[in-house]
CSV table of C-alpha atoms and ligand atoms in Angstrom, one decimal:
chain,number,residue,atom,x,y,z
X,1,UNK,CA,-117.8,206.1,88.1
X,2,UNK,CA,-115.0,205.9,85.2
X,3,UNK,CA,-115.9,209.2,83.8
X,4,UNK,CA,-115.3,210.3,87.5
X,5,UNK,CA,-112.1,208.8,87.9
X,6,UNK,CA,-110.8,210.3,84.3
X,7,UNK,CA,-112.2,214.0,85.2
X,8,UNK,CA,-109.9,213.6,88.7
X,9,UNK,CA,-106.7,213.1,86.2
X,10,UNK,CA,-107.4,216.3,84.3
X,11,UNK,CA,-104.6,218.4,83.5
X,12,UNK,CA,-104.7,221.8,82.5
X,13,UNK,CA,-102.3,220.4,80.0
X,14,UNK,CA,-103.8,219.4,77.0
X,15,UNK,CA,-101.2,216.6,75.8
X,16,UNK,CA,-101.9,215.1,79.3
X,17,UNK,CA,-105.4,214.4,78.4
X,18,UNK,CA,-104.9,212.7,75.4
X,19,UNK,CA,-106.0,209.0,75.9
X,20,UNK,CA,-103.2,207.8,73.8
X,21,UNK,CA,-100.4,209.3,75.8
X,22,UNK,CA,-98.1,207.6,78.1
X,23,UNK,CA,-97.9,210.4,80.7
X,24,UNK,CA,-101.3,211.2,81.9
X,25,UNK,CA,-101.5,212.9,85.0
X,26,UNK,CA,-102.2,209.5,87.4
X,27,UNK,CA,-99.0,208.5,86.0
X,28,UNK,CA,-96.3,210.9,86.7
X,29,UNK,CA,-93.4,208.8,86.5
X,30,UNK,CA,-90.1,210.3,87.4
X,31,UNK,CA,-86.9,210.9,85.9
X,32,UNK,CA,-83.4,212.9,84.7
X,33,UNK,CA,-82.4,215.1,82.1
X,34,UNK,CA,-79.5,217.5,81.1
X,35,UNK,CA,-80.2,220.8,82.4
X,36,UNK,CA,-77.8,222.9,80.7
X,37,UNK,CA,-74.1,221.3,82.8
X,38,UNK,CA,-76.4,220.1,85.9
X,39,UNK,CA,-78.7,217.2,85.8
X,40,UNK,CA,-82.0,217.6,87.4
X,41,UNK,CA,-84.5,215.2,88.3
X,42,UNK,CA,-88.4,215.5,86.7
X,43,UNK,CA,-91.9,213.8,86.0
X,44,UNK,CA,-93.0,213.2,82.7
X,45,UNK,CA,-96.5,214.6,82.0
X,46,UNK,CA,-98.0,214.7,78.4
X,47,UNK,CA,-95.5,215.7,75.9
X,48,UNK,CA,-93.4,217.3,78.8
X,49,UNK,CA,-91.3,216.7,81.9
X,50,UNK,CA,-91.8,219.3,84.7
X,51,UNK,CA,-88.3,220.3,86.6
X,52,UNK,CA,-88.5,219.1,89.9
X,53,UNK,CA,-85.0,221.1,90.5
X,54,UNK,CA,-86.8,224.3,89.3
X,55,UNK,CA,-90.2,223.5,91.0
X,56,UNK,CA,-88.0,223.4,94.3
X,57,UNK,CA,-86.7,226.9,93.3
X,58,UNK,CA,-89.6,228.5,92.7
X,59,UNK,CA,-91.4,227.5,96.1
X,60,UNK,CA,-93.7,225.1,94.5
X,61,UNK,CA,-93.0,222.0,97.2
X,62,UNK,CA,-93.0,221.4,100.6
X,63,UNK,CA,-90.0,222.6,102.2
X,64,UNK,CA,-89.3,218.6,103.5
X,65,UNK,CA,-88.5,217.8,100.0
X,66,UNK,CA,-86.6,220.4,98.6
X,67,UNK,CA,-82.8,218.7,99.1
X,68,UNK,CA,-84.3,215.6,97.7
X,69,UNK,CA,-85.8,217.3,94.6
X,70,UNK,CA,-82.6,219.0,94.0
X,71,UNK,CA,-80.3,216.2,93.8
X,72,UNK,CA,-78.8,214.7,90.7
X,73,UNK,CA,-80.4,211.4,91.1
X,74,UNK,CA,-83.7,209.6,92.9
X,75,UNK,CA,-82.0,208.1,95.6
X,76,UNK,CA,-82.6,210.5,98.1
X,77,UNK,CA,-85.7,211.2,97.7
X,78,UNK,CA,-86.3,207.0,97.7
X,79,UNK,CA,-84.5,207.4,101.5
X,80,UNK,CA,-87.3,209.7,102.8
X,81,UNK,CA,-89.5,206.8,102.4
X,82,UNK,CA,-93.4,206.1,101.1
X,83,UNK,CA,-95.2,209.1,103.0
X,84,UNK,CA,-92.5,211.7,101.3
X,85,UNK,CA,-93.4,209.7,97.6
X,86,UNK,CA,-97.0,210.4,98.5
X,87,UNK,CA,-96.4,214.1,99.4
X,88,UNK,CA,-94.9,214.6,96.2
X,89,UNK,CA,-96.9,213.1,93.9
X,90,UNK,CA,-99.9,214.7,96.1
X,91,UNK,CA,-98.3,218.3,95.4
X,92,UNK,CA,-97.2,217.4,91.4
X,93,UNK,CA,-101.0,216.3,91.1
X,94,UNK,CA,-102.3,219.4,92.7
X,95,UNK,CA,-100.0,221.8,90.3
X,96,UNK,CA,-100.6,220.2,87.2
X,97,UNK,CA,-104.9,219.8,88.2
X,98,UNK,CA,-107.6,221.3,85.8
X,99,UNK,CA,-108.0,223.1,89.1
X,100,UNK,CA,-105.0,224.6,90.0
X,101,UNK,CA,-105.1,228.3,90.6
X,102,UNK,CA,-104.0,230.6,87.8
X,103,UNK,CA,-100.7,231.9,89.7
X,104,UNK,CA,-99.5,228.3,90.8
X,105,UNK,CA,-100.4,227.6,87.1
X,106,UNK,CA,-98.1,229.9,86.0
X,107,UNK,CA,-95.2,229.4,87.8
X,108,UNK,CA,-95.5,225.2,87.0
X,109,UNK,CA,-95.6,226.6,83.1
X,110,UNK,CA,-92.5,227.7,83.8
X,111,UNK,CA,-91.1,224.9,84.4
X,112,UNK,CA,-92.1,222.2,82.1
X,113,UNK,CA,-90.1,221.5,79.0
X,114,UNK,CA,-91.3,219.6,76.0
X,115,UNK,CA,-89.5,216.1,76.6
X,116,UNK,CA,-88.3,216.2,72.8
X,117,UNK,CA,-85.1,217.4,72.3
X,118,UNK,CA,-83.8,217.0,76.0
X,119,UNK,CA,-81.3,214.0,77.1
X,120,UNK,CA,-82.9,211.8,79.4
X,121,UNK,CA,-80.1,209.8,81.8
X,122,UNK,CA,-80.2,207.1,84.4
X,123,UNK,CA,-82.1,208.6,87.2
X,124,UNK,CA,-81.3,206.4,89.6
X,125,UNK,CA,-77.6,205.2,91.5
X,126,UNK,CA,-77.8,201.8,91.5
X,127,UNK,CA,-75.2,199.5,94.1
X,128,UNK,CA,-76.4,196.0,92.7
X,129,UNK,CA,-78.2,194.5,90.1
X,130,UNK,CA,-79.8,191.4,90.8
X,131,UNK,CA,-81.5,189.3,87.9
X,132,UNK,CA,-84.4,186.9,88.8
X,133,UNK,CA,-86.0,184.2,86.5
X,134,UNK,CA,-89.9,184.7,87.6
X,135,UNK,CA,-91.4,183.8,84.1
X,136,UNK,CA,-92.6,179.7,84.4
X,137,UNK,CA,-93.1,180.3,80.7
X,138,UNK,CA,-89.6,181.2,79.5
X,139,UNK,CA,-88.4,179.0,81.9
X,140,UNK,CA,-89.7,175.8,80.9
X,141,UNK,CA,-89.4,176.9,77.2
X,142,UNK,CA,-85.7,177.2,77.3
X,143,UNK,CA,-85.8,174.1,79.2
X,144,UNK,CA,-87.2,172.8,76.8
X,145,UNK,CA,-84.5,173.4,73.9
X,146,UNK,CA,-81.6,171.7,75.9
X,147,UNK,CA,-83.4,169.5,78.0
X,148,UNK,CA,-86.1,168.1,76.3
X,149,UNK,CA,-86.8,165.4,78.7
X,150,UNK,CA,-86.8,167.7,82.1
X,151,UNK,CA,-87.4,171.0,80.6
X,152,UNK,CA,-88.4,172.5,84.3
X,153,UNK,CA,-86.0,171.8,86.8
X,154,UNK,CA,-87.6,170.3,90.5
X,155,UNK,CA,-86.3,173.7,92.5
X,156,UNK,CA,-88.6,176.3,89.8
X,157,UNK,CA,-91.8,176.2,92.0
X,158,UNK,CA,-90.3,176.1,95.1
X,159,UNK,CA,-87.7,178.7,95.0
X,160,UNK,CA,-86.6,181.7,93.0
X,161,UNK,CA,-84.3,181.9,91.0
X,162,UNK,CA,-81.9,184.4,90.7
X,163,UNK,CA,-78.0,185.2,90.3
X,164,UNK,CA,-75.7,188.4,90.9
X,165,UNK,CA,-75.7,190.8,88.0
X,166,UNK,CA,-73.6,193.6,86.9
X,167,UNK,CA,-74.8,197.4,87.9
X,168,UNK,CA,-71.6,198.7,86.4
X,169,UNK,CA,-72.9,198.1,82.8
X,170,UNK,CA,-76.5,199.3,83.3
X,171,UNK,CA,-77.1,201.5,80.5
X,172,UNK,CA,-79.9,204.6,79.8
X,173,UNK,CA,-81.9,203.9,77.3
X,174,UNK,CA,-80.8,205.3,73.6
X,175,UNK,CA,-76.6,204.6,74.2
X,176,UNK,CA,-75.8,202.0,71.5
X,177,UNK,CA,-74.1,198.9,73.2
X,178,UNK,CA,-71.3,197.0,71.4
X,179,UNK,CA,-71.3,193.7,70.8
X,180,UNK,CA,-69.4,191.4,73.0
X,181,UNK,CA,-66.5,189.4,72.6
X,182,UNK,CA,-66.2,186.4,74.2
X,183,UNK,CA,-65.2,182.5,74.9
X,184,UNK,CA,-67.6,179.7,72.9
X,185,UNK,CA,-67.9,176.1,72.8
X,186,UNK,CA,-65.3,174.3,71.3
X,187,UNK,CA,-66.7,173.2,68.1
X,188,UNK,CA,-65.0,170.0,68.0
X,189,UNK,CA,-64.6,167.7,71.1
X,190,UNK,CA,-61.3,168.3,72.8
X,191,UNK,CA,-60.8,171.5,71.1
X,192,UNK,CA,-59.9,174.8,71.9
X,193,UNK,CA,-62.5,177.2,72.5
X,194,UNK,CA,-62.8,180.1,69.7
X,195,UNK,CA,-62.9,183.8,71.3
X,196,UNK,CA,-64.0,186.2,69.5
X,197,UNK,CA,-67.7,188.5,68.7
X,198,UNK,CA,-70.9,187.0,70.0
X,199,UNK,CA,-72.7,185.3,67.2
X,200,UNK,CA,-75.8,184.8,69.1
X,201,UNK,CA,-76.4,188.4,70.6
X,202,UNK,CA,-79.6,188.5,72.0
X,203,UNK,CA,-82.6,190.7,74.1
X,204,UNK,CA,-84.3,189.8,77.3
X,205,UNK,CA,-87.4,191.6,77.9
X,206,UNK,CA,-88.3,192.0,81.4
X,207,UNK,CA,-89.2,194.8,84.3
X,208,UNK,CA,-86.7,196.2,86.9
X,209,UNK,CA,-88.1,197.0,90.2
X,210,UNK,CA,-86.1,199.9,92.2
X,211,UNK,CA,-86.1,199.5,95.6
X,212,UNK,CA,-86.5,202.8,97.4
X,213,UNK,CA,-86.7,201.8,101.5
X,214,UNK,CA,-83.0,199.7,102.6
X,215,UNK,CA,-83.1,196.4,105.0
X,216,UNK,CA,-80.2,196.0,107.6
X,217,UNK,CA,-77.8,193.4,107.5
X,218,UNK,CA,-79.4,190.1,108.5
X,219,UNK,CA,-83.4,191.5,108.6
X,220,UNK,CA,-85.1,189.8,106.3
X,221,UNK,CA,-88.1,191.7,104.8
X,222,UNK,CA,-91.6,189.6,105.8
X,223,UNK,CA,-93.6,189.2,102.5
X,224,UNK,CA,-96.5,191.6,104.0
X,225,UNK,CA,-94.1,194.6,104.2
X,226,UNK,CA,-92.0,194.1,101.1
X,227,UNK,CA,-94.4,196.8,99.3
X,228,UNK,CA,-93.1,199.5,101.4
X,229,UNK,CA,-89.6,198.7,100.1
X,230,UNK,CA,-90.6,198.9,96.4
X,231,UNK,CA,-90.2,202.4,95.0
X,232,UNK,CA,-91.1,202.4,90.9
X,233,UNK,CA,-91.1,199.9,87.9
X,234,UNK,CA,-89.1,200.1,84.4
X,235,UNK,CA,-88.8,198.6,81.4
X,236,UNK,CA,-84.9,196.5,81.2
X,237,UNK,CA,-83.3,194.7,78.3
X,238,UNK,CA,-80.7,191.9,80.1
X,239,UNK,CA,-79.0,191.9,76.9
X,240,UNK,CA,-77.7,188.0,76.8
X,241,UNK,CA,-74.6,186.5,74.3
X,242,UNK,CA,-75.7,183.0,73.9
X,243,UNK,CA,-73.3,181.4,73.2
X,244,UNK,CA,-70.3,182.6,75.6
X,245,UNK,CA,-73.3,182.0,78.8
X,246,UNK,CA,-73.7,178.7,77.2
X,247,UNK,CA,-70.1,177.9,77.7
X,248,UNK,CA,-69.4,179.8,80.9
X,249,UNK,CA,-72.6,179.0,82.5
X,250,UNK,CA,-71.7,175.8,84.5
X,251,UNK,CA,-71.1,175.4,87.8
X,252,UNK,CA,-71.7,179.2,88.7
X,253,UNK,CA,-74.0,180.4,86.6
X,254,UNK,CA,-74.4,183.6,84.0
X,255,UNK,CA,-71.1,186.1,83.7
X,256,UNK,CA,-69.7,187.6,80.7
X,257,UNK,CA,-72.5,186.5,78.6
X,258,UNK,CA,-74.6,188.8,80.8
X,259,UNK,CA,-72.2,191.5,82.4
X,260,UNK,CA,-71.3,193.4,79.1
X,261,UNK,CA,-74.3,195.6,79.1
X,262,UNK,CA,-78.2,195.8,80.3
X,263,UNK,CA,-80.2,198.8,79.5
X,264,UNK,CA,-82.9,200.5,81.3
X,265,UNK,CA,-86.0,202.6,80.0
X,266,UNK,CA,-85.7,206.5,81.4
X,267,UNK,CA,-88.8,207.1,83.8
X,268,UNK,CA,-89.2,205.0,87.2
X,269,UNK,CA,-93.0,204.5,87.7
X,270,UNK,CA,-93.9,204.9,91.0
X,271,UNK,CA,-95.7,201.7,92.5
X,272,UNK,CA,-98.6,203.6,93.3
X,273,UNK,CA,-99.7,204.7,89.9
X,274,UNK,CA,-99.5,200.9,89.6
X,275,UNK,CA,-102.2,200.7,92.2
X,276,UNK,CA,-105.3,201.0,90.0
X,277,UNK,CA,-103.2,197.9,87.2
X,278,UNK,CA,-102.8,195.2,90.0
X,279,UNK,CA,-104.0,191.4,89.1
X,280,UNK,CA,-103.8,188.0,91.1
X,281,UNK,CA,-101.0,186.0,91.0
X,282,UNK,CA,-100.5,183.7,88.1
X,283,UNK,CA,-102.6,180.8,89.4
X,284,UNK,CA,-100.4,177.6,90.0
X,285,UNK,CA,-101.7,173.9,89.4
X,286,UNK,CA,-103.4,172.0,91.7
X,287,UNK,CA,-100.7,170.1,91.7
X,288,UNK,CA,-98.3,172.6,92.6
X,289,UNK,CA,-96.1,173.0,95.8
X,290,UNK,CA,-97.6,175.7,97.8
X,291,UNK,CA,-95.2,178.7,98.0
X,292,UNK,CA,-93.2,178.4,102.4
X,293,UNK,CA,-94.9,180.2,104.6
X,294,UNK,CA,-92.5,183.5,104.3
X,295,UNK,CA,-93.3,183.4,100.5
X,296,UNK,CA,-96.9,183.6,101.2
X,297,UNK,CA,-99.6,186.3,101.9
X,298,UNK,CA,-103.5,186.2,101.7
X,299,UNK,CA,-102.9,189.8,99.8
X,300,UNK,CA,-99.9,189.3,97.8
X,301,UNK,CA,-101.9,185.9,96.2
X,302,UNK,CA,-105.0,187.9,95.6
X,303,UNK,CA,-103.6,191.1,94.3
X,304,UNK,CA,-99.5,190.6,94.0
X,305,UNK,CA,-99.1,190.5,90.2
X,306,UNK,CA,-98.7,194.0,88.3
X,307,UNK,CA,-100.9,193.9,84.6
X,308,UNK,CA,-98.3,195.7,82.7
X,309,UNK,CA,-98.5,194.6,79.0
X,310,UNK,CA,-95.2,194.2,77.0
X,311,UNK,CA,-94.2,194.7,73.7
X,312,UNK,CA,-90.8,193.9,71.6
X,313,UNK,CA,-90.0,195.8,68.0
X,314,UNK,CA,-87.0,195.2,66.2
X,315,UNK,CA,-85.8,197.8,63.7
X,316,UNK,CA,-82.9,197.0,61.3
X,317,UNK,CA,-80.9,198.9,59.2
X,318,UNK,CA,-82.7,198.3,56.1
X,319,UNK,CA,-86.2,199.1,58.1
X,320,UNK,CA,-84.4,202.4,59.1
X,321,UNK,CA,-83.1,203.3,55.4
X,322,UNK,CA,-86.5,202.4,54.0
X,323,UNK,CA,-88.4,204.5,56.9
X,324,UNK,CA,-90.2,201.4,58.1
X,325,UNK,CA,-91.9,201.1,61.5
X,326,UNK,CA,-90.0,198.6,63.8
X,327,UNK,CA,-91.6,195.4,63.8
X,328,UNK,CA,-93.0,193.4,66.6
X,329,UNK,CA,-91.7,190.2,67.8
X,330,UNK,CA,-93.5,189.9,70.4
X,331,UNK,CA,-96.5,190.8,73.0
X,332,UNK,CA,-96.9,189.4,76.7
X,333,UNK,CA,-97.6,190.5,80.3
X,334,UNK,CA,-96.2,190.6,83.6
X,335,UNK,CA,-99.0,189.5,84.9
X,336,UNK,CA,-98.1,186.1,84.0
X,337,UNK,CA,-94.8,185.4,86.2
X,338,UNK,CA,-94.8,182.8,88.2
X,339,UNK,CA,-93.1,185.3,91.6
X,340,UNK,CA,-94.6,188.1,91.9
X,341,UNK,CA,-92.2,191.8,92.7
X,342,UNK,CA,-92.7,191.3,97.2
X,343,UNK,CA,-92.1,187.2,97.0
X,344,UNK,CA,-88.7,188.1,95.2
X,345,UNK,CA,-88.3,191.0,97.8
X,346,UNK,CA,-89.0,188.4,101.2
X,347,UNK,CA,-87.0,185.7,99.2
X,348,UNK,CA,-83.5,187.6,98.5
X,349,UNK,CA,-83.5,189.2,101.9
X,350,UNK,CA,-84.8,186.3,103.6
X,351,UNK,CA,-80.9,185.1,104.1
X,352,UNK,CA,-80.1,188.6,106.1
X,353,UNK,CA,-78.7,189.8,102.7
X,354,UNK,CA,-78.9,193.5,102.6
X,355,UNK,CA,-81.3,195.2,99.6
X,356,UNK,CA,-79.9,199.2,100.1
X,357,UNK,CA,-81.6,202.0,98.3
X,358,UNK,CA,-81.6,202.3,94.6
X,359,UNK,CA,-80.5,198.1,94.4
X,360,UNK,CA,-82.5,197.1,90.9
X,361,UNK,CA,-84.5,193.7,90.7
X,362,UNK,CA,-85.3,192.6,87.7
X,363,UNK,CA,-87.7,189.9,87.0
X,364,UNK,CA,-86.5,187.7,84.4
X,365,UNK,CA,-87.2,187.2,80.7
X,366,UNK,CA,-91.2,188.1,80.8
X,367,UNK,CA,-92.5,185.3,78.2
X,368,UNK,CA,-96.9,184.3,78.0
X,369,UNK,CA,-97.7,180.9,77.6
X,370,UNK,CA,-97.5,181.3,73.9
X,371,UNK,CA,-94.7,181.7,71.2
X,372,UNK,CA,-96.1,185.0,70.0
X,373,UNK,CA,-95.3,185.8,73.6
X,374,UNK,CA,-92.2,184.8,73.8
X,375,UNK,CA,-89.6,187.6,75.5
X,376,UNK,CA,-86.0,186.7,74.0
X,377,UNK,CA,-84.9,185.4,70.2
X,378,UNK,CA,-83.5,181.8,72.1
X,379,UNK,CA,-87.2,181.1,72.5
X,380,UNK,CA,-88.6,182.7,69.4
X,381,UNK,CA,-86.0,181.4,67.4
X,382,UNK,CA,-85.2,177.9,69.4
X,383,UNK,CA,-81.7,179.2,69.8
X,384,UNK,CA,-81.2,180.2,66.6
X,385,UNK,CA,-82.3,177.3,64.5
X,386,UNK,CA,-85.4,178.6,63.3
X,387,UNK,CA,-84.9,182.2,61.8
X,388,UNK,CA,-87.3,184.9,62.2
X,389,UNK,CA,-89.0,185.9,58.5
X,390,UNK,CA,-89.0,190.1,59.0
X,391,UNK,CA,-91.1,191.4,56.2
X,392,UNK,CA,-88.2,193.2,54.1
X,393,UNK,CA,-87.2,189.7,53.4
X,394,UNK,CA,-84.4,189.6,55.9
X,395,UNK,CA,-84.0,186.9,58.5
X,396,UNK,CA,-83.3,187.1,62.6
X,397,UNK,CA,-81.6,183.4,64.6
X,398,UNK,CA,-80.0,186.4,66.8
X,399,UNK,CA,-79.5,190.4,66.5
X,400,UNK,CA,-77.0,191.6,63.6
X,401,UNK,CA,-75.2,194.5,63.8
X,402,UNK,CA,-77.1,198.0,63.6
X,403,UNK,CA,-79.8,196.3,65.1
X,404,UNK,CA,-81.9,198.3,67.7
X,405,UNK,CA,-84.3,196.8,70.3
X,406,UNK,CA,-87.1,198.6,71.6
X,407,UNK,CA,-89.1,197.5,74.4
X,408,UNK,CA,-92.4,199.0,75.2
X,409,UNK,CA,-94.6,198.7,78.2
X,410,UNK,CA,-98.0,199.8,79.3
X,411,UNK,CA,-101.1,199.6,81.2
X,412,UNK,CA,-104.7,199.8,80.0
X,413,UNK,CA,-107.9,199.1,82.3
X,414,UNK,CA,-111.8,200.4,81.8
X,415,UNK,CA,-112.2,203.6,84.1
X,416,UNK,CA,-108.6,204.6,84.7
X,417,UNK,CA,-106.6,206.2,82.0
X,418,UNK,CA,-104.0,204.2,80.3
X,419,UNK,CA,-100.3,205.0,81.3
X,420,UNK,CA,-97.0,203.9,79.5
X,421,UNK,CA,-93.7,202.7,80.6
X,422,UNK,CA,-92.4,204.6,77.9
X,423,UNK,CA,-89.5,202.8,75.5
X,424,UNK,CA,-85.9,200.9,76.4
X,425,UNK,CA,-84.1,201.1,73.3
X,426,UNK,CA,-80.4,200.9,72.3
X,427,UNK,CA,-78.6,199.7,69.0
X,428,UNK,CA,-76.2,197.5,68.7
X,429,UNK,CA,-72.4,198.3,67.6
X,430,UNK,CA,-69.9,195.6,65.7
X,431,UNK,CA,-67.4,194.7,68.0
X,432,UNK,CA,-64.0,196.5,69.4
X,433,UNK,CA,-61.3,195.0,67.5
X,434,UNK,CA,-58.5,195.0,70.0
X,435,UNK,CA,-57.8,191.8,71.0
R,501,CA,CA1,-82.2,188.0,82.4
């Protein structure tokens, strides 16, 4: 049976067979890239991306989807809805088969470019931005470091929680971001608060859902169809300054300490190459409130959760001069949220608020129960207190300048071939000086 279901994901090819790649042909993820002063949508396969603009030239997909192929971003392919993402990946998979004829062979050759040495750019137009807080473990943990005594507030197993973010700022993965400049504590009672760079600059690890079907104004989207709104999965860094949010944060919740910059990772997943990678919700306690009725579905409890397993590297300047590899800070899955991606669909549109194509979701710092799992520097570090040891003998409470984050992302299950979110990375710049 596995050998079966790896021979129907042969490619003619080559890098798309290799096991270790992230781009084997049940992934296809899409994406954007420079095409000489246009930009032109694609799907990564292998060490390539195959020109979905050029594929449309050259008569190589269904007539239905040529406009949408040809745009400059996703969205209006997303607006043609799940049966047109099926017919795509359907004709992709049949091109790029071990099987395919010679001539339809040679005319895909033609348009697949090695993905080295192209620029990859946000493939998708997003209207709003909204960050969730699914992940029971990073929520009780940073609970935890300012309120020892309550670290999990009564509302976390009931509700999700979630605030407003910024799509203005949302990055591609690869531009450098600079480091914010903010409003802090005053560091003596009654004093006036110091404004100036961050000195607690840190990542969030977590996933960005794209939604790719729209809900109208005061329909809320029942659990049991909130898959048919979802459209792909990426990697997302909710780059977080710690100590302006701490300052701002009360009554209304994150702003500047969250606005100044997020960055996503360059391919969209499509849900169904997710398909084969889905897991049961993280089980609750039996002690545990049962999610309201419109939070809850036979199917979303048996087979909600996505498996994707997550990995953070840090690379500093000195790892860079010395050629070092970036070093891992951390390793946890999304399996373990507490929401899964269709209750945080049903729950933000279950006031009538409007979710309209290309809107991002993201789920929230992605921490495992353990440390080693831990998907921000506030946890790994308890806010700064306890310094990470990196093994050229420098130290980490929070990101230093020059600094780049790397998030990594993948699935791996016996019988299906493994497929990768490929990376989210950006460096981080010393501040603007012109205040
Ligand atoms: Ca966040």
């Amino acid at each position: 049976m596995a050998k079966r279901t790896l021979s129907a994901h042969r490619s003619w090819l080559t890098s798309a067979n290799d096991p270790a790649t992230d781009f084997p042909l049940s992934h296809l993820p899409y994406g954007a890239f420079e095409a000489g002063n246009e930009r032109h949508l694609c799907v990564a396969i292998g060490t390539h991306l195959l020109d979905l603009h050029q594929c449309a030239s050259a008569n190589l997909l269904p007539r239905s989807l040529v406009a949408a192929c040809q745009a400059p971003v996703l969205n209006p392919l997303m607006a043609l809805g799940p049966r047109a993402w099926a017919l795509l990946r359907e004709t992709i998979t049949t091109l790029l088969h071990a099987s395919a004829p010679p001539d339809r062979r040679q005319a895909t050759e033609a348009a697949l470019h090695s993905i080295t040495g192209t620029t990859l750019l946000r493939p998708v137009e997003i209207p709003n931005y909204t960050d969730f807080y699914a992940s029971i473990h990073h929520a009780t943990r940073v609970g935890a470091i300012f309120r020892p005594d309550q670290p999990l507030l009564p509302n976390y197993k009931h509700v999700p929680i979630g605030y407003h973010g910024r799509a203005s700022s949302i990055l591609p993965s690869g531009i450098p971001i600079f480091r914010p400049v903010g409003q802090t504590r005053p560091t003596t009672p009654g004093g006036m608060p110091p404004f100036g760079p961050t000195k607690s600059l840190d990542y969030e690890l977590e996933l960005a859902f794209y939604i790719g079907q729209p809900n109208s104004l005061g329909m809320p989207i029942p659990i049991g169809k909130a898959h048919q709104h979802l459209f792909g999965v990426s990697l997302l860094n909710d780059w977080s300054a710690r100590d302006i949010q701490s300052w701002e944060y009360q009554p209304l919740g994150p702003f500047l300490g969250k606005s100044f910059a997020t960055t996503v990772s360059p391919w969209v997943t499509p849900i169904a190459a997710l398909e084969p990678f889905r897991a049961p919700t993280s089980p609750r306690e039996k002690s545990d409130p049962k999610p309201l009725p419109y939070l809850r579905s036979a199917i979303d409890q048996k087979q909600g959760s996505l498996d994707v397993q997550l990995e953070v590297f840090l690379l500093t300047p000195t790892m860079r001069r010395n050629k070092l590899d970036p070093f891992l800070l951390s390793r946890s899955s999304a399996k373990d949220l507490f929401w899964t991606p269709a209750q945080l669909i049903a729950h933000h549109s279950s006031n009538g608020c409007n979710l309209p194509i290309g809107d991002l979701i993201a789920t929230g710092t992605i921490s495992g129960p353990k440390l080693t799992s831990a998907g921000c520097l506030l946890e790994l570090t308890h806010n700064g207190t306890q310094p990470l040891a990196l093994p050229t003998g420098e130290t980490r409470g929070f990101l230093a300048d020059g600094d780049e984050v790397i998030l990594r992302g993948f699935c791996a299950r016996p019988g299906h071939p493994r497929i990768g979110l490929g990376e989210c990375r950006a460096a981080i710049l010393p501040a603007h000086r012109s205040h």
